[in-house]
XYZ file of N, CA and C in Angstrom:
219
model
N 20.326 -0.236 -5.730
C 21.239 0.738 -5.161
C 20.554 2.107 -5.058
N 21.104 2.666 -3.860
C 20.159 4.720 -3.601
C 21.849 5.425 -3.811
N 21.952 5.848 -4.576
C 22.901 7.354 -4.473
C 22.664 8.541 -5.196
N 23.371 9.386 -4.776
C 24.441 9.882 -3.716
C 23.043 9.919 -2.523
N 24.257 9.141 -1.570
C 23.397 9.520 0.107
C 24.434 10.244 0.824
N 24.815 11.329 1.144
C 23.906 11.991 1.081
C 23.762 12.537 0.091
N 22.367 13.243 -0.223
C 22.048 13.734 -1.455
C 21.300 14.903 -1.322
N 21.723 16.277 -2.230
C 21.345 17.440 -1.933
C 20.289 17.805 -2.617
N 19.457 17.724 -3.325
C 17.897 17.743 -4.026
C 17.901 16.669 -4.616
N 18.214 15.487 -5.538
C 18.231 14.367 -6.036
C 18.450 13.618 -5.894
N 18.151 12.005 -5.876
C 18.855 11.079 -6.025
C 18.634 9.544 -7.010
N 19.207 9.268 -7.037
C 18.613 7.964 -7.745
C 18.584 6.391 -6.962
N 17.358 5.585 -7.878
C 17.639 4.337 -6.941
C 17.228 3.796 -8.608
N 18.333 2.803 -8.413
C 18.192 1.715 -9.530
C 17.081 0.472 -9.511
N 16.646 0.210 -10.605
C 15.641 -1.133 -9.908
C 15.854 -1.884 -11.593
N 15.290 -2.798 -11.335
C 15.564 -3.987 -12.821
C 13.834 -4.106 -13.391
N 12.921 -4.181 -12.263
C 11.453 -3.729 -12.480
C 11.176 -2.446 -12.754
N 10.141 -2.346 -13.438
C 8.892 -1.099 -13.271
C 8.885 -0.670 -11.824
N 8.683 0.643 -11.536
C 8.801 0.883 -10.383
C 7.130 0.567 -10.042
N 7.650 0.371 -8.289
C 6.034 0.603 -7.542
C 5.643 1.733 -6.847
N 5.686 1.872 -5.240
C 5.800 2.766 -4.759
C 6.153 3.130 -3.577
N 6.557 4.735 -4.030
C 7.861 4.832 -2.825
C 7.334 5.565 -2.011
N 7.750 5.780 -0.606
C 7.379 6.276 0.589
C 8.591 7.397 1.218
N 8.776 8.656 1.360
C 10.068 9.312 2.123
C 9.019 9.358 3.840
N 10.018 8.467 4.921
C 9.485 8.628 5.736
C 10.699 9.445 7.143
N 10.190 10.866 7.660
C 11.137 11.210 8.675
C 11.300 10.153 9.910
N 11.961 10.710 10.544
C 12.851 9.562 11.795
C 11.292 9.879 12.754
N 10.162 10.775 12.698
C 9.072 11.206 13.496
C 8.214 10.467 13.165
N 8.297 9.717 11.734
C 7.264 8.847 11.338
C 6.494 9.807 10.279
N 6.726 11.031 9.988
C 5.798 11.984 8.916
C 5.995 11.595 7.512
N 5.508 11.140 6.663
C 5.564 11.018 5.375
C 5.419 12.207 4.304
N 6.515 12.288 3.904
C 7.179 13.540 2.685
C 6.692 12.780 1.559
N 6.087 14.382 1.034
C 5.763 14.185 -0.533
C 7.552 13.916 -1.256
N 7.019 12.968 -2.192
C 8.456 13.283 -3.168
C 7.701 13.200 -4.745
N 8.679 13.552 -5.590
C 8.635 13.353 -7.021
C 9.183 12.332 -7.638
N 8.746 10.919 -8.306
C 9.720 10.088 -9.015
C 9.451 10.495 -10.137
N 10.411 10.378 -10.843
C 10.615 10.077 -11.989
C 11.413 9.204 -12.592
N 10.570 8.432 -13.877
C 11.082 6.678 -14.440
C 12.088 7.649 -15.114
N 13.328 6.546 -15.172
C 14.772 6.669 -16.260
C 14.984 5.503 -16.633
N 16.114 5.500 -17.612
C 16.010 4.183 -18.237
C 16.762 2.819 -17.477
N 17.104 3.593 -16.063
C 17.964 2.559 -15.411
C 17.572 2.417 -13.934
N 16.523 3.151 -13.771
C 15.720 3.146 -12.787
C 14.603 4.390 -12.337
N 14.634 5.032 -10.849
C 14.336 6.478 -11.002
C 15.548 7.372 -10.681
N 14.676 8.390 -10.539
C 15.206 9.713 -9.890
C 14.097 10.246 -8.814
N 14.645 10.651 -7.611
C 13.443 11.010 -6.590
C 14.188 12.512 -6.364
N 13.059 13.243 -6.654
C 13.545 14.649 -5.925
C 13.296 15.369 -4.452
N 14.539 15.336 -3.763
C 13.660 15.459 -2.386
C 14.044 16.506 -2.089
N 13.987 17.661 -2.934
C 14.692 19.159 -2.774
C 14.197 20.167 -1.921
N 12.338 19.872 -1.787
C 11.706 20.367 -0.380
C 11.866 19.983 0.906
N 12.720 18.773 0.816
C 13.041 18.333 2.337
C 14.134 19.047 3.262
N 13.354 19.165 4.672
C 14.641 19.620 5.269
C 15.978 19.005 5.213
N 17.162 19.190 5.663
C 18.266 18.052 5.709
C 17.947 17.527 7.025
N 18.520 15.991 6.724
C 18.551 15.155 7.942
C 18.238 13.810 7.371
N 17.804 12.598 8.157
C 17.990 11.120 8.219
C 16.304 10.731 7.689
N 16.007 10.143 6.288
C 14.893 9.700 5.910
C 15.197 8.182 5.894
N 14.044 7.753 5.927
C 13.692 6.102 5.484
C 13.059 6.181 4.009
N 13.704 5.485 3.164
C 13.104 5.475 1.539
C 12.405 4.360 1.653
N 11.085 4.332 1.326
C 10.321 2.536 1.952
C 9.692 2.319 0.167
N 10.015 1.062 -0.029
C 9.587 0.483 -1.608
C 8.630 -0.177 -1.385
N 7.529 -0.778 -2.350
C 6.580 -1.774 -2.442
C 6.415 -1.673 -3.826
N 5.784 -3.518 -4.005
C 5.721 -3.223 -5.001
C 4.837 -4.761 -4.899
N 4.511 -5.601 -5.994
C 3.925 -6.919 -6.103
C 4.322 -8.369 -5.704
N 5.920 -8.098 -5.400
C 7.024 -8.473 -5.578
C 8.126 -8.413 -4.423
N 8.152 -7.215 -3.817
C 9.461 -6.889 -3.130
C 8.590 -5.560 -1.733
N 9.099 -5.719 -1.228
C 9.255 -4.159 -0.185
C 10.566 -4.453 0.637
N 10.940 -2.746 0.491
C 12.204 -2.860 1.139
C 12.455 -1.463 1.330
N 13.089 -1.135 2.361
C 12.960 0.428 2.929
C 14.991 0.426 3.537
N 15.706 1.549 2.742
C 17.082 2.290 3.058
C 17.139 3.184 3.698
N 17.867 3.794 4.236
C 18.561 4.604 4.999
C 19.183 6.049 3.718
N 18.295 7.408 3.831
C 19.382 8.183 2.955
C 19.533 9.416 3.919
N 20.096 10.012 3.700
C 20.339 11.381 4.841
C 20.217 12.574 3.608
N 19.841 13.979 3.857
C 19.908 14.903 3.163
C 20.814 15.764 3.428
N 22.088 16.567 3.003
C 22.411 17.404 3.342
C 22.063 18.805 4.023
């Protein structure tokens, strides 16, 4: 799960694994720096330098890839 979408500097995405790695990609295709940070129930991504508007969150990992839909305020 990703919430709060929308989300105004933070958000979280739950995972049951160790995380791998994440990608913030704009609707232009530009790839945004973000910050994760591990919690005990998944992360926290800070995307507080981003403008607002419509990102792609893209996962990988050994295991899985899978890319959501979050919007920024």
């Amino acid at each position: 799960d990703v919430y709060p979408t929308p989300f105004k500097n933070t958000f979280t995405v739950t995972l049951i694994d160790p995380p791998g790695k994440f990608t913030m990609i704009s609707p232009e295709g530009r790839v945004h720096s973000i910050t994760v940070t591990k919690t005990a129930n998944g992360v926290v991504i800070d995307g507080s330098t981003l403008p607002g508007g419509l990102y792609l969150l893209h996962y990988i990992d050994q295991r899985q890839r899978w890319t959501k839909k979050v919007s920024k305020e």
